[in-house]
Short mmCIF file of C-alpha atoms in Angstrom, two decimals:
data_model
loop_
_atom_site.label_atom_id
_atom_site.label_comp_id
_atom_site.label_asym_id
_atom_site.label_seq_id
_atom_site.Cartn_x
_atom_site.Cartn_y
_atom_site.Cartn_z
CA MET A 1 190.12 126.78 131.64
CA ASP A 2 190.19 126.48 128.06
CA SER A 3 188.04 126.22 125.02
CA ALA A 4 189.56 123.16 123.71
CA ALA A 5 189.18 121.19 126.97
CA ILE A 6 185.62 122.13 127.33
CA LEU A 7 184.89 121.26 123.72
CA ALA A 8 186.24 117.81 124.68
CA GLU A 9 183.86 117.58 127.61
CA ILE A 10 180.56 118.20 125.85
CA PRO A 11 179.94 114.71 124.07
CA ARG A 12 180.29 113.32 127.73
CA LEU A 13 177.78 115.80 129.59
CA ARG A 14 175.64 115.48 126.44
CA ARG A 15 175.65 111.46 126.96
CA TYR A 16 174.95 111.79 130.78
CA ALA A 17 172.12 114.21 130.20
CA ARG A 18 170.38 112.09 127.66
CA ALA A 19 170.88 109.07 129.97
CA MET A 20 169.13 110.98 132.94
CA LEU A 21 166.58 113.00 130.85
CA GLY A 22 165.99 110.41 127.93
CA ASP A 23 164.54 113.22 125.92
CA ARG A 24 167.41 114.81 123.54
CA ALA A 25 166.43 118.45 123.30
CA ALA A 26 165.65 118.57 127.14
CA ALA A 27 169.23 117.27 127.41
CA ASP A 28 171.17 119.44 125.17
CA ASP A 29 169.28 122.31 127.00
CA LEU A 30 170.82 121.02 130.17
CA VAL A 31 174.08 121.03 128.97
CA GLN A 32 173.60 124.28 127.78
CA ASP A 33 172.89 125.80 131.05
CA THR A 34 175.65 124.00 132.71
CA LEU A 35 178.30 125.44 130.25
CA GLU A 36 176.91 128.75 130.88
CA ARG A 37 176.85 128.34 134.66
CA ALA A 38 180.07 126.93 134.19
CA TRP A 39 181.43 130.27 132.82
CA SER A 40 179.61 132.24 135.28
CA ARG A 41 181.33 130.33 138.34
CA LEU A 42 184.60 130.31 136.45
CA HIS A 43 186.01 132.01 139.98
CA GLN A 44 184.99 129.06 141.48
CA TRP A 45 187.02 126.75 139.38
CA ARG A 46 190.74 125.95 140.92
CA ALA A 47 193.00 125.57 138.20
CA GLY A 48 194.63 122.13 138.07
CA SER A 49 191.22 120.59 139.53
CA ASP A 50 189.36 117.84 137.53
CA MET A 51 187.43 120.04 135.21
CA ARG A 52 185.27 116.47 134.33
CA ALA A 53 184.25 116.24 137.98
CA TRP A 54 183.64 119.99 138.12
CA LEU A 55 181.31 120.22 135.29
CA PHE A 56 179.02 116.86 136.30
CA GLY A 57 179.04 118.69 139.76
CA ILE A 58 177.30 121.74 138.04
CA MET A 59 175.22 119.61 136.17
CA HIS A 60 174.05 117.56 139.28
CA ASN A 61 173.14 120.53 140.81
CA LEU A 62 171.38 121.99 138.04
CA ARG A 63 169.20 119.00 137.89
CA VAL A 64 168.59 119.45 141.54
CA ASP A 65 167.18 122.73 141.13
CA GLN A 66 165.01 121.76 138.10
CA LEU A 67 163.40 118.74 140.39
CA ARG A 68 162.63 121.17 143.27
CA ARG A 69 161.25 124.00 141.00
CA PRO A 70 157.56 123.60 140.45
CA ARG A 71 156.94 122.60 136.88
CA LEU A 72 153.95 122.67 134.35
CA ALA A 73 151.96 119.70 135.59
CA THR A 74 152.14 116.69 133.50
CA GLN A 75 150.31 113.21 134.22
CA SER A 76 151.58 110.01 133.74
CA LEU A 77 148.96 107.76 131.65
CA ASP A 78 147.67 105.12 134.24
CA ALA A 79 149.51 101.98 133.87
CA ASP A 80 145.97 100.41 133.47
CA ASP A 81 144.73 101.92 130.37
CA TRP A 82 148.02 102.04 128.74
CA THR A 83 149.72 98.74 129.39
CA VAL A 84 152.29 98.22 126.64
CA PRO A 85 151.33 94.64 125.24
CA ALA A 86 154.69 92.05 126.04
CA ARG A 87 156.67 91.36 122.71
CA PRO A 88 156.97 87.88 122.10
CA THR A 89 159.91 88.29 119.72
CA GLN A 90 163.16 90.13 121.04
CA ASN A 91 165.71 91.85 119.28
CA ASP A 92 168.37 93.98 120.30
CA ALA A 93 167.32 97.58 119.31
CA LEU A 94 163.79 97.17 120.99
CA GLU A 95 165.48 95.49 123.87
CA LEU A 96 167.44 98.76 124.17
CA ARG A 97 164.51 100.89 123.94
CA ASP A 98 163.26 98.73 126.68
CA LEU A 99 166.38 99.54 128.83
CA GLU A 100 165.56 103.31 128.30
CA SER A 101 162.06 103.11 129.40
CA ALA A 102 163.20 101.08 132.50
CA LEU A 103 165.65 103.66 133.08
CA GLY A 104 163.39 106.26 133.09
CA GLN A 105 161.43 104.60 135.63
CA LEU A 106 163.79 104.60 138.52
CA PRO A 107 164.22 107.30 140.97
CA ASP A 108 166.34 110.21 140.06
CA GLU A 109 168.80 109.37 142.71
CA GLN A 110 169.00 105.63 141.61
CA ARG A 111 169.40 106.80 138.19
CA GLU A 112 172.23 109.25 138.71
CA VAL A 113 174.45 106.50 140.21
CA LEU A 114 173.63 103.99 137.70
CA VAL A 115 174.66 106.18 134.73
CA LEU A 116 177.69 107.83 136.43
CA LEU A 117 179.07 104.45 137.36
CA ALA A 118 178.39 102.53 133.96
CA LEU A 119 179.03 105.44 131.45
CA GLU A 120 181.67 107.56 133.48
CA GLU A 121 182.95 104.98 134.99
CA LEU A 122 183.87 106.56 138.10
CA SER A 123 184.69 105.09 141.48
CA TYR A 124 182.25 104.84 144.36
CA ALA A 125 183.90 107.51 146.00
CA ASP A 126 184.16 110.01 143.13
CA ILE A 127 180.60 109.45 142.74
CA ALA A 128 179.82 110.28 146.50
CA ALA A 129 181.92 113.35 145.87
CA ALA A 130 180.37 114.78 142.71
CA LEU A 131 176.67 114.17 144.34
CA GLY A 132 177.95 115.65 148.10
CA ILE A 133 176.36 112.34 149.44
CA PRO A 134 178.09 109.58 151.42
CA VAL A 135 179.76 106.52 149.94
CA GLY A 136 177.26 104.27 152.18
CA THR A 137 174.53 106.21 150.34
CA VAL A 138 175.84 105.80 146.89
CA MET A 139 176.27 101.82 147.79
CA SER A 140 172.92 101.91 149.06
CA ARG A 141 171.07 103.74 145.72
CA LEU A 142 173.31 101.23 143.80
CA SER A 143 171.92 98.05 145.25
CA ARG A 144 168.05 99.62 145.29
CA GLY A 145 168.44 100.83 141.65
CA ARG A 146 170.14 97.80 139.88
CA GLU A 147 167.66 95.73 141.66
CA ARG A 148 164.82 97.70 140.37
CA LEU A 149 166.07 98.00 136.84
CA ARG A 150 166.40 94.17 136.87
CA LEU A 151 163.01 93.65 138.07
CA ILE A 152 161.28 95.87 135.68
CA MET A 153 163.53 94.32 132.75
CA ASP A 154 162.34 90.96 133.79
CA GLY A 155 158.72 92.05 134.11
CA GLN A 156 158.40 91.24 137.61
CA LEU A 157 157.58 95.02 138.18
CA PRO A 158 154.70 96.72 136.60
CA ALA A 159 154.99 96.72 132.92
CA THR A 160 156.30 99.52 131.11
CA ARG A 161 154.22 102.72 131.28
CA LEU A 162 153.89 105.31 128.56
CA ARG A 163 155.46 108.47 130.15
CA VAL A 164 155.00 112.14 129.44
CA VAL A 165 158.08 113.57 128.15
CA ARG A 166 159.92 115.42 130.82
CA MET B 1 190.83 83.83 152.77
CA SER B 2 189.94 86.73 155.01
CA GLY B 3 186.65 85.06 156.00
CA LEU B 4 184.76 87.89 156.32
CA PRO B 5 181.19 87.37 155.30
CA ILE B 6 180.12 88.44 151.66
CA THR B 7 178.11 91.79 152.02
CA GLU B 8 175.82 93.33 149.24
CA ALA B 9 178.42 95.88 149.11
CA ASP B 10 180.54 93.12 147.73
CA LEU B 11 178.58 92.11 144.92
CA HIS B 12 178.27 95.17 143.38
CA ALA B 13 182.18 95.85 143.71
CA CYS B 14 182.35 92.83 141.91
CA VAL B 15 180.15 94.27 139.22
CA ASP B 16 182.35 96.98 139.02
CA ALA B 17 185.71 95.34 139.43
CA ALA B 18 186.35 97.33 142.57
CA LEU B 19 187.85 94.40 144.65
CA PRO B 20 191.39 93.53 145.23
CA ASP B 21 191.94 89.78 143.42
CA ALA B 22 192.03 88.14 146.85
CA ARG B 23 188.50 89.50 148.04
CA ARG B 24 187.31 88.89 144.24
CA ALA B 25 187.87 85.42 144.58
CA GLU B 26 186.14 84.80 147.77
CA VAL B 27 183.10 86.45 146.42
CA GLU B 28 183.26 84.02 143.26
CA THR B 29 183.49 81.08 145.26
CA TYR B 30 180.66 82.28 147.35
CA LEU B 31 178.63 82.93 144.06
CA ALA B 32 179.52 79.32 142.40
CA THR B 33 177.34 78.08 145.67
CA ARG B 34 174.31 80.33 145.37
CA PRO B 35 173.18 80.32 141.79
CA GLU B 36 170.49 82.99 142.31
CA GLU B 37 172.92 85.32 143.66
CA GLY B 38 175.19 84.61 140.44
CA GLU B 39 172.16 85.07 138.26
CA ARG B 40 171.65 88.64 139.84
CA VAL B 41 175.17 89.63 139.59
CA ARG B 42 175.51 88.68 136.21
CA ALA B 43 172.43 90.55 135.50
CA TYR B 44 173.97 93.76 136.88
CA LEU B 45 176.89 92.99 134.53
CA ALA B 46 174.41 92.90 131.51
CA GLN B 47 172.59 96.15 132.64
CA LYS B 48 176.02 97.90 132.66
CA GLN B 49 177.03 96.85 129.47
CA ALA B 50 173.47 97.41 128.03
CA LEU B 51 173.58 101.38 129.35
CA ARG B 52 177.06 101.75 127.59
CA ALA B 53 175.43 100.23 124.55
CA LEU B 54 172.58 102.47 124.75
CA TYR B 55 174.07 105.82 125.48
CA ASN B 56 177.56 105.59 124.17
CA PRO B 57 176.70 106.37 120.66
CA VAL B 58 175.67 109.94 121.63
CA LEU B 59 179.69 110.32 121.99
CA ASP B 60 179.80 110.43 118.26
CA GLU B 61 177.14 112.53 117.60
CA PRO B 62 178.10 115.80 116.27
CA VAL B 63 178.13 118.63 119.08
CA PRO B 64 175.16 121.24 118.07
CA ASP B 65 176.42 124.44 117.13
CA ARG B 66 174.74 126.10 120.31
CA LEU B 67 176.79 123.90 122.78
CA ALA B 68 179.90 124.24 120.84
CA ALA B 69 179.73 128.11 120.58
CA LEU B 70 179.56 127.80 124.76
CA ALA B 71 182.96 126.09 124.77
CA ALA B 72 184.26 129.77 124.06
CA ALA B 73 184.27 132.08 126.78
CA PRO B 74 181.43 134.28 126.66
CA PRO B 75 182.19 138.21 126.20
CA ALA B 76 182.15 139.05 129.97
CA VAL B 77 184.85 136.52 130.91
CA ARG B 78 187.24 136.90 127.47
CA GLY B 79 187.43 140.70 127.94
CA GLY B 80 189.42 142.18 125.17
CA ALA B 81 189.63 139.62 122.41
CA LEU B 82 186.84 141.51 120.36
CA ALA B 83 188.64 141.33 117.13
CA ARG B 84 188.19 137.66 117.08
CA TRP B 85 184.52 137.71 116.83
CA SER B 86 182.06 137.79 114.19
CA LEU B 87 179.74 140.39 113.61
CA GLN B 88 176.78 137.91 114.58
CA ARG B 89 178.39 137.28 117.78
CA ILE B 90 179.09 140.73 118.80
CA ALA B 91 175.47 141.48 117.95
CA ALA B 92 174.15 138.07 119.83
CA GLY B 93 176.36 139.44 122.61
CA VAL B 94 174.82 142.85 123.03
CA LEU B 95 171.39 141.43 123.17
CA VAL B 96 172.14 139.37 125.75
CA ALA B 97 173.63 142.06 127.69
CA LEU B 98 171.03 144.32 127.01
CA LEU B 99 168.42 142.30 128.19
CA GLY B 100 170.83 140.66 130.89
CA GLY B 101 170.99 144.50 132.22
CA LEU B 102 167.67 145.00 132.07
CA VAL B 103 166.71 141.86 134.12
CA GLY B 104 169.70 142.81 136.16
CA TRP B 105 168.88 146.19 136.85
CA VAL B 106 165.26 145.55 138.01
CA ALA B 107 166.09 142.68 140.34
CA HIS B 108 169.06 144.10 141.83
CA ASP B 109 167.42 145.85 144.92
CA ARG B 110 164.69 142.91 145.29
CA TYR B 111 167.05 139.55 145.09
CA PRO B 112 170.40 138.83 146.43
CA SER B 113 171.65 137.35 143.40
CA GLY B 114 169.36 138.79 140.86
CA GLU B 115 170.85 137.12 137.86
CA THR B 116 169.87 133.63 138.27
CA LEU B 117 166.46 134.30 140.24
CA ALA B 118 165.56 136.92 137.74
CA ARG B 119 165.90 134.12 134.91
CA THR B 120 163.54 131.44 137.05
CA SER B 121 161.13 133.64 138.65
CA PRO B 122 157.98 135.44 137.09
CA VAL B 123 159.49 138.14 134.93
CA SER B 124 158.66 141.69 136.40
CA LEU B 125 156.22 144.09 135.05
CA PRO B 126 158.85 147.07 134.10
CA HIS B 127 161.03 144.60 132.54
CA GLN B 128 158.20 142.75 130.51
CA ALA B 129 156.84 146.09 129.57
CA ALA B 130 160.35 147.27 128.09
CA VAL B 131 160.59 144.52 126.29
CA ALA B 132 157.00 144.65 124.66
CA HIS B 133 157.87 148.19 123.97
CA ALA B 134 161.14 147.23 122.32
CA VAL B 135 159.96 144.65 120.31
CA PHE B 136 156.64 146.23 119.09
CA SER B 137 157.28 149.95 118.75
CA PRO B 138 159.82 149.98 116.06
CA ASP B 139 157.21 147.76 114.04
CA VAL B 140 156.17 150.00 111.29
CA ARG B 141 153.86 148.24 109.05
CA ARG B 142 151.91 146.26 111.98
CA PRO B 143 152.72 147.86 115.75
CA VAL B 144 149.09 146.84 116.75
CA GLU B 145 146.90 143.90 116.32
CA VAL B 146 144.09 146.37 116.41
CA GLY B 147 144.03 149.89 115.14
CA ALA B 148 142.81 153.20 116.84
CA GLN B 149 140.27 153.34 113.71
CA GLN B 150 138.38 150.43 115.83
CA GLU B 151 138.75 151.69 119.22
CA ASP B 152 135.55 150.53 120.48
CA GLN B 153 136.31 146.84 119.39
CA LEU B 154 139.68 147.19 120.73
CA VAL B 155 138.43 147.89 124.13
CA ALA B 156 135.83 145.32 124.18
CA TRP B 157 137.95 143.12 123.05
CA LEU B 158 140.67 143.63 125.48
CA SER B 159 138.51 143.72 128.32
CA LYS B 160 136.94 140.76 127.32
CA ARG B 161 140.28 138.97 127.08
CA LEU B 162 141.73 140.49 130.25
CA GLY B 163 138.49 139.90 132.12
CA THR B 164 137.92 143.52 133.48
CA PRO B 165 137.02 146.27 131.68
CA VAL B 166 140.10 148.44 130.50
CA ARG B 167 140.31 151.23 128.32
CA ALA B 168 142.82 153.51 126.21
CA PRO B 169 143.13 156.56 127.88
CA LYS B 170 142.95 159.92 126.15
CA LEU B 171 146.50 161.38 125.74
CA GLY B 172 145.75 163.70 122.95
CA ALA B 173 146.08 166.68 125.14
CA LEU B 174 149.69 165.65 125.84
CA GLY B 175 150.35 165.19 122.13
CA PHE B 176 149.92 161.46 121.62
CA GLU B 177 147.62 159.78 119.65
CA LEU B 178 146.03 156.26 119.81
CA VAL B 179 147.69 153.89 117.50
CA GLY B 180 145.75 150.90 118.53
CA GLY B 181 146.75 147.73 120.79
CA ARG B 182 147.61 144.19 121.06
CA LEU B 183 147.06 141.07 123.34
CA LEU B 184 150.29 139.63 124.79
CA PRO B 185 151.26 136.68 126.84
CA GLY B 186 151.91 137.81 130.55
CA ASN B 187 153.37 135.80 133.35
CA SER B 188 149.94 133.67 134.17
CA GLY B 189 147.57 135.17 131.42
CA PRO B 190 146.91 137.77 128.84
CA VAL B 191 148.06 141.57 128.98
CA ALA B 192 147.00 144.43 127.09
CA GLN B 193 149.38 146.89 125.35
CA PHE B 194 147.92 149.99 123.95
CA MET B 195 150.68 152.10 121.62
CA TYR B 196 150.38 155.95 121.07
CA GLN B 197 152.44 157.95 118.96
CA ASP B 198 153.15 161.77 118.87
CA ALA B 199 153.52 163.94 115.63
CA SER B 200 157.19 163.28 115.25
CA GLY B 201 156.43 159.63 114.85
CA GLN B 202 157.72 159.06 119.05
CA ARG B 203 155.79 155.75 120.11
CA LEU B 204 154.77 155.13 123.67
CA THR B 205 153.11 152.37 125.10
CA LEU B 206 151.03 151.29 128.11
CA TYR B 207 151.25 147.79 129.35
CA VAL B 208 148.27 146.80 131.64
CA SER B 209 148.44 143.60 133.31
CA THR B 210 146.02 142.13 135.81
CA GLU B 211 148.04 139.59 137.32
CA ASN B 212 149.41 141.24 140.34
CA THR B 213 148.74 139.19 143.33
CA GLY B 214 151.29 140.43 145.72
CA ASN B 215 148.48 142.86 146.94
CA ARG B 216 151.28 145.72 147.39
CA ASP B 217 150.39 149.39 146.03
CA THR B 218 153.10 151.04 144.54
CA ALA B 219 153.96 154.52 144.09
CA PHE B 220 155.27 155.63 140.46
CA ARG B 221 158.54 153.92 140.09
CA PHE B 222 160.94 154.18 137.29
CA ALA B 223 162.98 152.14 135.37
CA GLN B 224 165.93 152.85 132.63
CA GLU B 225 167.43 150.66 130.30
CA GLY B 226 169.26 152.16 127.20
CA ALA B 227 166.90 154.50 125.55
CA VAL B 228 163.62 153.06 126.82
CA ASN B 229 162.09 154.79 130.28
CA VAL B 230 159.35 152.79 131.95
CA PHE B 231 157.22 154.63 134.85
CA TYR B 232 155.04 152.09 136.54
CA TRP B 233 152.86 151.53 139.44
CA ILE B 234 150.72 148.74 141.01
CA ASP B 235 146.99 149.27 141.74
CA GLY B 236 145.22 146.74 143.38
CA ARG B 237 145.45 143.60 140.77
CA PHE B 238 146.46 145.75 138.01
CA GLY B 239 149.85 146.60 137.14
CA TYR B 240 150.55 149.72 134.54
CA ALA B 241 153.76 150.41 133.05
CA LEU B 242 154.44 153.41 130.40
CA SER B 243 157.43 152.87 128.34
CA ALA B 244 158.85 155.14 125.68
CA GLY B 245 162.24 156.41 124.44
CA ILE B 246 161.31 160.08 125.69
CA ASP B 247 162.95 161.84 128.59
CA LYS B 248 162.21 161.16 132.00
CA GLY B 249 160.43 164.47 132.66
CA ARG B 250 157.95 164.15 129.82
CA LEU B 251 157.32 160.53 130.50
CA ALA B 252 156.42 161.61 133.91
CA THR B 253 153.53 163.75 132.61
CA VAL B 254 151.97 161.45 130.56
CA ALA B 255 152.50 158.99 133.65
CA THR B 256 150.51 161.37 135.71
CA ALA B 257 147.78 161.79 133.04
CA VAL B 258 147.29 158.02 132.54
CA TYR B 259 147.28 157.78 136.41
CA ASP B 260 144.52 160.49 136.61
CA GLN B 261 142.04 158.97 134.11
CA ILE B 262 142.62 155.56 135.33
CA ASP B 263 141.79 156.48 139.04
CA ARG B 264 138.91 158.32 137.85
CA LYS B 265 137.16 155.69 136.02
CA GLN B 266 137.65 153.11 138.54
CA ASP B 267 136.76 155.30 141.67
CA PRO B 268 132.94 154.38 142.62
CA ASN B 269 132.38 157.43 143.85
CA PRO B 270 133.96 160.38 141.56
CA ASN B 271 132.47 163.22 143.65
CA ARG B 272 134.74 161.82 146.76
CA LYS B 273 137.85 164.29 147.35
CA ASP B 274 140.87 162.58 148.65
#
């Protein structure tokens, strides 16, 4: 594994982590953990195999570990108290921010499939392999995730909630 | 035309350009007659493009130094390439190795894979005590928060914060005089550190935690890392750790004295003979 190749992957790892976590600092922490674990697991990497897939696999597993671990209790502010007023005007920057918030409201497993597909442009089979799940599961998560995201963006699901930053 | 029914998976594969041309044509024909489904597919396509617009700019952000540094192999992997290191990196590496070694040593007999687990589990008593010793004992100007001149205040304050009476054992007979003490964060609440010093300036710290919930008393245990030796023991919910850069024998003598004083104070019936 050579340094230049890893350096070249870092921007993609950061992009994926940002999409998954929203928060910039938390995303970079995840990338850092991923790189550290990659070095400590170097013996598990087969020379010549796809390093990008390997690194994404490590990041996925770290995420799963983080989600399983009990965290400091944080509370979502309830939608009833904190409904964000709908904006009469639309512009692209605000719309993108809406997307970020809507994406954050998807279950982790659905968000992951959407992000891998849109940003990493992996095939369904590659995503299944990276996440260690059957292709059928990828398809059902994709289907539910896309539909849910569409409904949230359309305002057909509960309005954007303020979320405590993870 | 295959004539196979169009499935939900076909619609997504159409969005993701994962269909052979012939099948794609069938899906498009199908969508042409079902405006609602067509609307849905267009919305999914728009989502995908919007996600790229939102996150692709991250690719152009400069990579933070702390991440770029990790593109290079860490010391353990790189082996003999010392010459290329900056002094700063060597220092950082030594620190990491030192702490890692300490954690590893403490954890190795308890956890099958100490390195990962120790990082996420509450840090163990001797490790915390050794780190606290290493951090505060070299401090010349301000080694303690409250000095021994105000021992009464120190003891009252720490007792109040720990929620239980604590005392600074008298170690003058062994050549160590109280310098003072401080409050430190433990795993779930405050812990106390008392610092002593002998005539030569050698410092010794007693770390007192009230966080033990495992309900397992231990006999004296000994841990060592570099120049710091640690004797520790657990007594009910109290954990005590005595750290110093002195030899094991002398530290054991002090530990025994501390143990005896604490034991006597806590014994509700001082006349009882064991």
